[in-house]
Short mmCIF file of C-alpha atoms and ligand atoms in Angstrom, two decimals:
data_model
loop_
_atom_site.label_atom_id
_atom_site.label_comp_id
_atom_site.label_asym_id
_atom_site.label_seq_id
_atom_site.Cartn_x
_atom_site.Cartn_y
_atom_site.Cartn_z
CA UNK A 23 0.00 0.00 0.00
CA UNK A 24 1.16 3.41 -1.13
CA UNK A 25 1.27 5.02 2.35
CA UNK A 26 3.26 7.97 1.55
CA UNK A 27 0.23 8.96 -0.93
CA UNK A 28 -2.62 8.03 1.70
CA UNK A 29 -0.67 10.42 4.46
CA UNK A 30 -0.42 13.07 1.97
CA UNK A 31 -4.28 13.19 1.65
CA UNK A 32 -5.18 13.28 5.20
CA UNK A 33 -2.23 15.64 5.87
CA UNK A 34 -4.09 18.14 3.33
CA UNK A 35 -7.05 20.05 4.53
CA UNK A 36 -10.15 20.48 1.92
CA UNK A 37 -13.04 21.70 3.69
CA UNK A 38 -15.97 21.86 0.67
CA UNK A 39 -14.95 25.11 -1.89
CA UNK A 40 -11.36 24.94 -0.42
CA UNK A 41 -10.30 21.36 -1.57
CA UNK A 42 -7.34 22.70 -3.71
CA UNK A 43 -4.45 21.08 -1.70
CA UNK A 44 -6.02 17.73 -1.99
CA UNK A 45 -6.29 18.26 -5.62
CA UNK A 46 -3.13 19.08 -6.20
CA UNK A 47 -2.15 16.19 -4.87
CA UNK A 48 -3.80 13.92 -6.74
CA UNK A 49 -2.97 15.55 -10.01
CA UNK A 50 0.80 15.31 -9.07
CA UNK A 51 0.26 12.00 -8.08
CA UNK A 52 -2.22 10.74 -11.13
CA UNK A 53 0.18 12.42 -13.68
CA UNK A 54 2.40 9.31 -12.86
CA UNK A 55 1.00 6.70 -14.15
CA UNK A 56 -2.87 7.92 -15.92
CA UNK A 57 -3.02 8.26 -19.88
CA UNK A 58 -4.71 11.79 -18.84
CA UNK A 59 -5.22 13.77 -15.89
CA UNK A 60 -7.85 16.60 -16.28
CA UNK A 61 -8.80 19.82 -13.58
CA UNK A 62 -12.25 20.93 -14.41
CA UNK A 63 -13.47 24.56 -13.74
CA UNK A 64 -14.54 23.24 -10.20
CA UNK A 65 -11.07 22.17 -9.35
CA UNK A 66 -12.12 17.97 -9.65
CA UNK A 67 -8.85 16.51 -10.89
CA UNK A 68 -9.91 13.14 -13.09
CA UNK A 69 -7.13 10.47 -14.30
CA UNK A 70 -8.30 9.05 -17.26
CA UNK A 71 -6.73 5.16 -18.47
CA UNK A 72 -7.80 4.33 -22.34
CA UNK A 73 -9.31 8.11 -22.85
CA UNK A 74 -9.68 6.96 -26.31
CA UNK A 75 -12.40 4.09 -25.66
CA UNK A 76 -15.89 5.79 -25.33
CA UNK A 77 -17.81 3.03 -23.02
CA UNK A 78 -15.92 4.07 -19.66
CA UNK A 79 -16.25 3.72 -15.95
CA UNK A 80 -16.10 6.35 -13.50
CA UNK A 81 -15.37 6.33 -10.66
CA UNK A 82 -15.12 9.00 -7.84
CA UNK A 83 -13.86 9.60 -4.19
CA UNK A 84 -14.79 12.66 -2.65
CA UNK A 85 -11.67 14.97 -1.97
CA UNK A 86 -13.64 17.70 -0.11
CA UNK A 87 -14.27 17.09 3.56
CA UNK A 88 -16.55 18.48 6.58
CA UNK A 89 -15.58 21.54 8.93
CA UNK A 90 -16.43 25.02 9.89
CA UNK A 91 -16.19 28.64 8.05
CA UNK A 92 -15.06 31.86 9.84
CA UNK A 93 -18.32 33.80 9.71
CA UNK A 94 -17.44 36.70 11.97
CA UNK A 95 -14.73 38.06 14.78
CA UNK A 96 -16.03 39.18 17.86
CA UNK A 97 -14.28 42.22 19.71
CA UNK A 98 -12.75 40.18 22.01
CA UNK A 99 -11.01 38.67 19.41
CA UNK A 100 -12.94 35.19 19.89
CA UNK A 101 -13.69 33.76 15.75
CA UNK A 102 -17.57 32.87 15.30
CA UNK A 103 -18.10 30.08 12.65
CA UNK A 104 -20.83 28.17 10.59
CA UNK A 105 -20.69 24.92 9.51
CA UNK A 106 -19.92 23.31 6.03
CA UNK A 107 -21.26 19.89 5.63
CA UNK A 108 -22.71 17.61 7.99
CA UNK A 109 -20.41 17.96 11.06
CA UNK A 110 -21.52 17.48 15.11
CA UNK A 111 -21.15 20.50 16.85
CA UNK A 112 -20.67 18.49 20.33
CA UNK A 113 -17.13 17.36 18.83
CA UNK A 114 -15.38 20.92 18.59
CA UNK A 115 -15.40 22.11 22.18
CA UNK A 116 -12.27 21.58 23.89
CA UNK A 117 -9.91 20.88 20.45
CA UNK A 118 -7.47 22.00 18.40
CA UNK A 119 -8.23 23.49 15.11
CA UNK A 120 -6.51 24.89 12.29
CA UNK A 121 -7.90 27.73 10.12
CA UNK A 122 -6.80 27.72 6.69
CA UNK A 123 -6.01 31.64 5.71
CA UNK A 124 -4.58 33.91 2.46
CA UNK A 125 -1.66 33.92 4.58
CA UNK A 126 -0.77 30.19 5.51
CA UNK A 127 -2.37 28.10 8.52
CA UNK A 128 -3.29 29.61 12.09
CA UNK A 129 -4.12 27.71 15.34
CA UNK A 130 -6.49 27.66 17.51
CA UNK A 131 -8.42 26.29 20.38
CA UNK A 132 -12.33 25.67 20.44
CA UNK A 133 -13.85 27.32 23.88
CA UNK A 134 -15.12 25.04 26.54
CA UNK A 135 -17.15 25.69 29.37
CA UNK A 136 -18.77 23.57 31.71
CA UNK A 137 -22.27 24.55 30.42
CA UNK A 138 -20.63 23.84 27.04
CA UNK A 139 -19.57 20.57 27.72
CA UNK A 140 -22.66 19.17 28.89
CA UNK A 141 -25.13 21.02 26.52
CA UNK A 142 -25.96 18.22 24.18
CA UNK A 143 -27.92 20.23 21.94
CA UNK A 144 -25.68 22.63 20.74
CA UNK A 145 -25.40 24.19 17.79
CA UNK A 146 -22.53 25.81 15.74
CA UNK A 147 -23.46 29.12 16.91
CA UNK A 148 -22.01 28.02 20.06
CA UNK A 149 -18.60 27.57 18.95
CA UNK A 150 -16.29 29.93 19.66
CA UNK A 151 -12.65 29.99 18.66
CA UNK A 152 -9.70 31.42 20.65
CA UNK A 153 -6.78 32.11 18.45
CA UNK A 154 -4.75 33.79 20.76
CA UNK A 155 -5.82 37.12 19.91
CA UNK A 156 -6.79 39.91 22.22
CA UNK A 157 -8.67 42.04 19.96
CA UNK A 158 -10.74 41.66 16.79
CA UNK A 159 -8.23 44.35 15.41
CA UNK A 160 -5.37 41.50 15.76
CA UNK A 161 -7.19 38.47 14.48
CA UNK A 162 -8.66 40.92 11.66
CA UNK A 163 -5.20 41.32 10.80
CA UNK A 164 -4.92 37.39 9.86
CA UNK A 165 -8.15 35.81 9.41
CA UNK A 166 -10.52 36.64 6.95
CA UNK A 167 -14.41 35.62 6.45
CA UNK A 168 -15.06 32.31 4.79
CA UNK A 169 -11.42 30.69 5.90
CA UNK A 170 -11.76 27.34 6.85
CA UNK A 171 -11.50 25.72 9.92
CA UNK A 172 -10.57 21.93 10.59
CA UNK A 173 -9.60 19.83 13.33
CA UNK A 174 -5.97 19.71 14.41
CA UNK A 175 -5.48 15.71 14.85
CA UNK A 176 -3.21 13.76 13.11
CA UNK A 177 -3.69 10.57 11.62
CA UNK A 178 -1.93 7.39 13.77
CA UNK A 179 -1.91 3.82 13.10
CA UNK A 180 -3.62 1.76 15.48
CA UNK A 181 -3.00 -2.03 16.50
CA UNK A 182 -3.19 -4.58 13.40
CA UNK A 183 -3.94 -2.83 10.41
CA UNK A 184 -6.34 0.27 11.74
CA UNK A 185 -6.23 3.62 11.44
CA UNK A 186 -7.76 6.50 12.89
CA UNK A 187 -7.84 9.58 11.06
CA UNK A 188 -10.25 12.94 10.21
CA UNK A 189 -11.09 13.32 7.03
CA UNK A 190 -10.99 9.33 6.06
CA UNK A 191 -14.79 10.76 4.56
CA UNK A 192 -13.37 10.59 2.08
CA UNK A 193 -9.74 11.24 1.66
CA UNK A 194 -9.89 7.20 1.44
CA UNK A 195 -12.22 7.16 -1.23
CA UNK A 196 -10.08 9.37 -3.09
CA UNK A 197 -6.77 6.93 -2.31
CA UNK A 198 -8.59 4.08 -3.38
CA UNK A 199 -10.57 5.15 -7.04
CA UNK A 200 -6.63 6.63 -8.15
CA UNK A 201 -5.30 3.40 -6.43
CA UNK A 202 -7.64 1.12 -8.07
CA UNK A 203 -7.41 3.00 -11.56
CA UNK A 204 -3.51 2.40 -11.75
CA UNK A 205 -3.60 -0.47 -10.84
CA UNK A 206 -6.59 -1.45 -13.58
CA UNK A 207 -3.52 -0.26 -16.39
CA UNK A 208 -1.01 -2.21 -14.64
CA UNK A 209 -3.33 -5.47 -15.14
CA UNK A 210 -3.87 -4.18 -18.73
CA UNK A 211 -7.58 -3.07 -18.39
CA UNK A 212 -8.94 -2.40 -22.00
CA UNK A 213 -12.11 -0.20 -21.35
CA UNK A 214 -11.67 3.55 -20.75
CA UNK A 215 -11.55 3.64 -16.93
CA UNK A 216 -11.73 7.46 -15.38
CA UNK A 217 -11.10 8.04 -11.76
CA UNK A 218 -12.29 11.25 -10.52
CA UNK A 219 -11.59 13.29 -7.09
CA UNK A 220 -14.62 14.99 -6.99
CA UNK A 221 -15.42 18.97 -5.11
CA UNK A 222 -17.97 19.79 -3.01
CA UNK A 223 -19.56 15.96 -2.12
CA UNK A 224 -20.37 16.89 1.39
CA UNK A 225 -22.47 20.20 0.27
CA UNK A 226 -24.86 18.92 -3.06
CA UNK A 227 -21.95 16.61 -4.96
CA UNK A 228 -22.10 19.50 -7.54
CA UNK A 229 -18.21 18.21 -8.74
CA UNK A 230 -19.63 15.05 -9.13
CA UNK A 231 -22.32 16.59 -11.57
CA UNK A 232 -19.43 18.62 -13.29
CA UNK A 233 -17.21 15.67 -14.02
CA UNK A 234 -19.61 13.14 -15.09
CA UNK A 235 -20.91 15.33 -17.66
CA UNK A 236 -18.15 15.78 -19.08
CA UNK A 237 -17.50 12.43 -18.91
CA UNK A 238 -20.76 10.66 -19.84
CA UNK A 239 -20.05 7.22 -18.42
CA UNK A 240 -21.49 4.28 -19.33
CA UNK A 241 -21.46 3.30 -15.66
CA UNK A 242 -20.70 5.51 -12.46
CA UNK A 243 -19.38 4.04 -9.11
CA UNK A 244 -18.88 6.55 -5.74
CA UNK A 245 -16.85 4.92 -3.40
CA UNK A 246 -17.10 6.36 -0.04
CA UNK A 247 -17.17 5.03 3.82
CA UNK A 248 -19.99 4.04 5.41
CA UNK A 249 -21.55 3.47 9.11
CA UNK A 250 -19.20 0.42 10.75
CA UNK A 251 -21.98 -1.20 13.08
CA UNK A 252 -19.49 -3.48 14.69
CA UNK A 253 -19.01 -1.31 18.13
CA UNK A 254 -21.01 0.03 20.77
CA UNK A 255 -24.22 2.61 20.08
CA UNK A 256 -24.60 1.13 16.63
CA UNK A 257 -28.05 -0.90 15.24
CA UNK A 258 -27.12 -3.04 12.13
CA UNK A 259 -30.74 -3.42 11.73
CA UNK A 260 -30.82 0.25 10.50
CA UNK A 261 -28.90 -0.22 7.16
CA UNK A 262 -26.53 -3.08 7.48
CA UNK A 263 -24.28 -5.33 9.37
CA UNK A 264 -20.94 -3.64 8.29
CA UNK A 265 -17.83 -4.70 9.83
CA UNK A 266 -14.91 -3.61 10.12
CA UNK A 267 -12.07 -6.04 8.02
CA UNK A 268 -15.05 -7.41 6.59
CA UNK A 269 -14.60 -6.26 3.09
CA UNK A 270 -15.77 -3.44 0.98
CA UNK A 271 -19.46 -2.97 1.07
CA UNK A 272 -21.87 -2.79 -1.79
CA UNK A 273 -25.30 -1.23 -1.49
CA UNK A 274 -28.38 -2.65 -2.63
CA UNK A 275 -31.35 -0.01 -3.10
CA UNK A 276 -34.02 1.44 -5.73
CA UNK A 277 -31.38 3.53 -7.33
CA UNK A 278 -28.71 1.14 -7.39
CA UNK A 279 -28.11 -0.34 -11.46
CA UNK A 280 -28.89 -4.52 -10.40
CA UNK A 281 -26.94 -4.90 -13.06
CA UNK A 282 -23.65 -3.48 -11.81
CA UNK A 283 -24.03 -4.88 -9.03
CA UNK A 284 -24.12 -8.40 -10.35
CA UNK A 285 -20.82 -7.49 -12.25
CA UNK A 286 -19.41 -6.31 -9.11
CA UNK A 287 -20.07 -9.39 -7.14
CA UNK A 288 -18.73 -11.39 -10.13
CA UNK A 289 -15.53 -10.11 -10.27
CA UNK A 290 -15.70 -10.29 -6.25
CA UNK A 291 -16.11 -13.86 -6.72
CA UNK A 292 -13.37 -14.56 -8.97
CA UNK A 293 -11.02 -12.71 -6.36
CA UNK A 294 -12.38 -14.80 -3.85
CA UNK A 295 -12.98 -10.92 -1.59
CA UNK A 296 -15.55 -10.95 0.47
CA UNK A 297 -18.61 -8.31 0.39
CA UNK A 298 -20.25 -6.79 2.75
CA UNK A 299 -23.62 -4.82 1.85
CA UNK A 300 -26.10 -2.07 3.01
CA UNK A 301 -29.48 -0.59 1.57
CA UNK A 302 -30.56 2.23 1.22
CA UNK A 303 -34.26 3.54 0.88
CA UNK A 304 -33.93 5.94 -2.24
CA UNK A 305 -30.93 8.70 -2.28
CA UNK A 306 -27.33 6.85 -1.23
CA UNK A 307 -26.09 10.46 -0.14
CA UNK A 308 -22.74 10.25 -2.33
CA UNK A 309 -21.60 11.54 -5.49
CA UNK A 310 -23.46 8.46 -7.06
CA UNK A 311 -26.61 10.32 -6.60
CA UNK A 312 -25.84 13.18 -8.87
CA UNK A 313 -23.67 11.25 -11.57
CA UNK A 314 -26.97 8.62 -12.37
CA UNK A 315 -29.08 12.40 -13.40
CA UNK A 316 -26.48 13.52 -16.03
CA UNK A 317 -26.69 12.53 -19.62
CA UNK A 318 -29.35 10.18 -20.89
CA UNK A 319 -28.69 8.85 -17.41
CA UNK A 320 -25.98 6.64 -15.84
CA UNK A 321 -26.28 3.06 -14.02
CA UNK A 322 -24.57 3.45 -10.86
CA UNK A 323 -23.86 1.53 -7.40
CA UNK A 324 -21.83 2.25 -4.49
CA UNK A 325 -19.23 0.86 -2.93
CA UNK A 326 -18.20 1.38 0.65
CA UNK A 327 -14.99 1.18 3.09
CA UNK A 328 -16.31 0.38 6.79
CA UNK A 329 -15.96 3.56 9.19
CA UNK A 330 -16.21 3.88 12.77
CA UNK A 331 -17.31 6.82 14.26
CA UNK A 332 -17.77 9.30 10.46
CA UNK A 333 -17.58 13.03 10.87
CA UNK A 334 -15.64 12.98 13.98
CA UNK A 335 -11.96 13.56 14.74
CA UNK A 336 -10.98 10.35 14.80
CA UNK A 337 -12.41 8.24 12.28
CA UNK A 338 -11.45 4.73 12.43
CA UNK A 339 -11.23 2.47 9.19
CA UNK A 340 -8.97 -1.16 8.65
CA UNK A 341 -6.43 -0.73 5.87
CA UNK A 342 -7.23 -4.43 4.87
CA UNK A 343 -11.02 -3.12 3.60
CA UNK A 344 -9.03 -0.22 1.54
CA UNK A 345 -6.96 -2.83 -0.09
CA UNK A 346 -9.32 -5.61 -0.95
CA UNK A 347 -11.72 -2.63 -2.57
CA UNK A 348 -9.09 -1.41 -4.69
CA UNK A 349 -8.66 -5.38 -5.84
CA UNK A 350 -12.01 -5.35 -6.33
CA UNK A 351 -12.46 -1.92 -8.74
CA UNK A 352 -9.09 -2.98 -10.71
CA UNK A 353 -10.81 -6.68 -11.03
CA UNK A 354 -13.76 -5.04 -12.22
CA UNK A 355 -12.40 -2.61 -14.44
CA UNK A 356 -10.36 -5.84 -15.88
CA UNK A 357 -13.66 -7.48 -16.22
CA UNK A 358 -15.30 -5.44 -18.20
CA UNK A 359 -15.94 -4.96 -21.72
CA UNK A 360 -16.91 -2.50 -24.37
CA UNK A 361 -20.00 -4.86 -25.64
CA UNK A 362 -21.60 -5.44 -21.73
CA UNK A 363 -25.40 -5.10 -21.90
CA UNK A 364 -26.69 -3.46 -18.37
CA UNK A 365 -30.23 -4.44 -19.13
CA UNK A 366 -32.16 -6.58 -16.55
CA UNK A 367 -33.60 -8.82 -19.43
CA UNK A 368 -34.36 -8.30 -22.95
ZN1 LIG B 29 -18.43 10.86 2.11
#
């Protein structure tokens, strides 16, 4: 596993509309070994294998992640904030932070009180950040409305092969569709194969929208992390027993292309990698949502890396799930061919 990429991502902040640093990234990285690497007017960088074969697959990680946005500096010098995405306001108090400004990063800490810490409805008008400053006149002089604000943890490797990270919505994603995609050409993949590290996911997947027009796939997959149910305060009975090390997860639901699926699982089989799945009722809440709308339409499914604890500061994910998915999109992209009819019958 490419570890010096993966750290890269999660080293590089992207709150939604600020993602450039991840991109960059990936379009140094991509550059390496794609046939093409493209930047749309969003910013979505998109590594292209084959770019001359018209039936392609996309597929797309989300580079942006959740966080706050300065909103307004109180007199006291104290940074007000509104949130981006769908983060829990009950996880800032008491943390580190890092605000992401014209003139480099500043630090900061999130206020706690002891009203704070036990109000369990609070709301991101409640956070307040102290960077050190004793007047708005002296944070003014740094921080600007609209700079982003993100947690100040680190990734670390835990015991066996897990990892606890931010950002692993969906940084990994990201890792794994360029991951996968190389390795597709390595195995000598003849289908145009696109992997795509998509803007704005967390707020409306409008990068998503951008990229697979331009694109027009013949099939879309988003490959993102979903709800782990294998620790405490969990209910697989809501969507899914998901463990995790128990393999990438495929969803099953109305939107979902059957069809896909099926080719998914095939080339699971022939791998011998275990799935796991999880439904959902209509929307899947990923950039697989808004790539299926453009065109004359797009097939789609999802596939999944098992996450503990999402949208928190320490997101916990097995690197053995992130490897067997990438098998499993290079098998599939392998498997494929130009000719493959998607129909249910007929
Ligand atoms: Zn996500």
């Amino acid at each position: 596993m490419n570890k010096e990429f993966l750290y890269k991502l999660l080293s590089a902040r992207g709150v939604s509309g600020s993602e450039m640093p991840v991109e960059k990234i990936v379009y140094e990285y991509a550059s390496q070994f794609a046939d093409s690497v493209d930047v749309d007017v969003m910013g979505s960088v998109t590594a292209t294998i084959n770019p001359e074969i018209p039936f392609k697959v996309m597929m797309a990680g989300h580079a942006d992640e959740i966080g706050l946005q300065v909103t307004h500096i109180e007199s006291d010098g104290f940074l007000r904030v509104a949130k981006i995405g769908g983060i829990y306001p009950t996880t800032y108090p008491g943390h580190k932070v890092r605000i992401e400004t014209k003139s480099g990063t500043i630090y900061g800490a999130v206020l706690i009180s002891r009203d704070l810490a036990s109000d369990a409805n609070m709301g991101a008008d409640k956070i307040r950040i102290d960077i050190g400053a004793a007047s708005a006149e002296e944070a003014k002089a740094l921080v600007s409305i609209g700079d982003t604000v993100t947690f100040d943890t680190d990734y670390r490797e835990l015991l066996g092969d897990r990892m606890t990270s931010r950002a692993f919505d969906d940084r990994i994603g990201v890792f794994v569709v360029m991951e996968a995609l190389k390795l597709a050409k390595e195995q000598g993949a003849v289908i145009g194969a696109s992997a795509t590290a998509s803007v704005g996911e967390e707020v409306g997947a409008f990068g998503a929208f951008f990229s697979a027009s331009a694109l027009k796939p013949a099939i879309g997959i988003a490959v993102d992390v979903t709800w782990a149910t294998d620790c405490p305060h969990t209910d697989p009975a809501n969507s899914g027993d998901v463990k995790l090390g128990g393999g990438p997860v495929l969803c099953k639901g109305p939107g979902i292309a059957r069809m896909v699926n099926e080719c998914i699982e095939a080339s699971a089989d022939a791998l011998d990698i275990k799935l796991q799945y999880e439904v959902s009722g209509g929307r899947t809440h990923t950039d697989g949502d808004v790539i299926t709308r453009t065109g004359n339409g797009v097939p789609f499914t999802v596939l999944s890396i098992p996450l503990r604890y999402m949208h928190s500061p320490a997101e916990v994910l097995s690197l053995s799930d992130v490897e067997k998915t990438i098998e499993l999109l290079a098998g599939f992209l392998c498997d494929c061919s130009a000719n493959m009819d998607l129909r249910p019958f007929g």
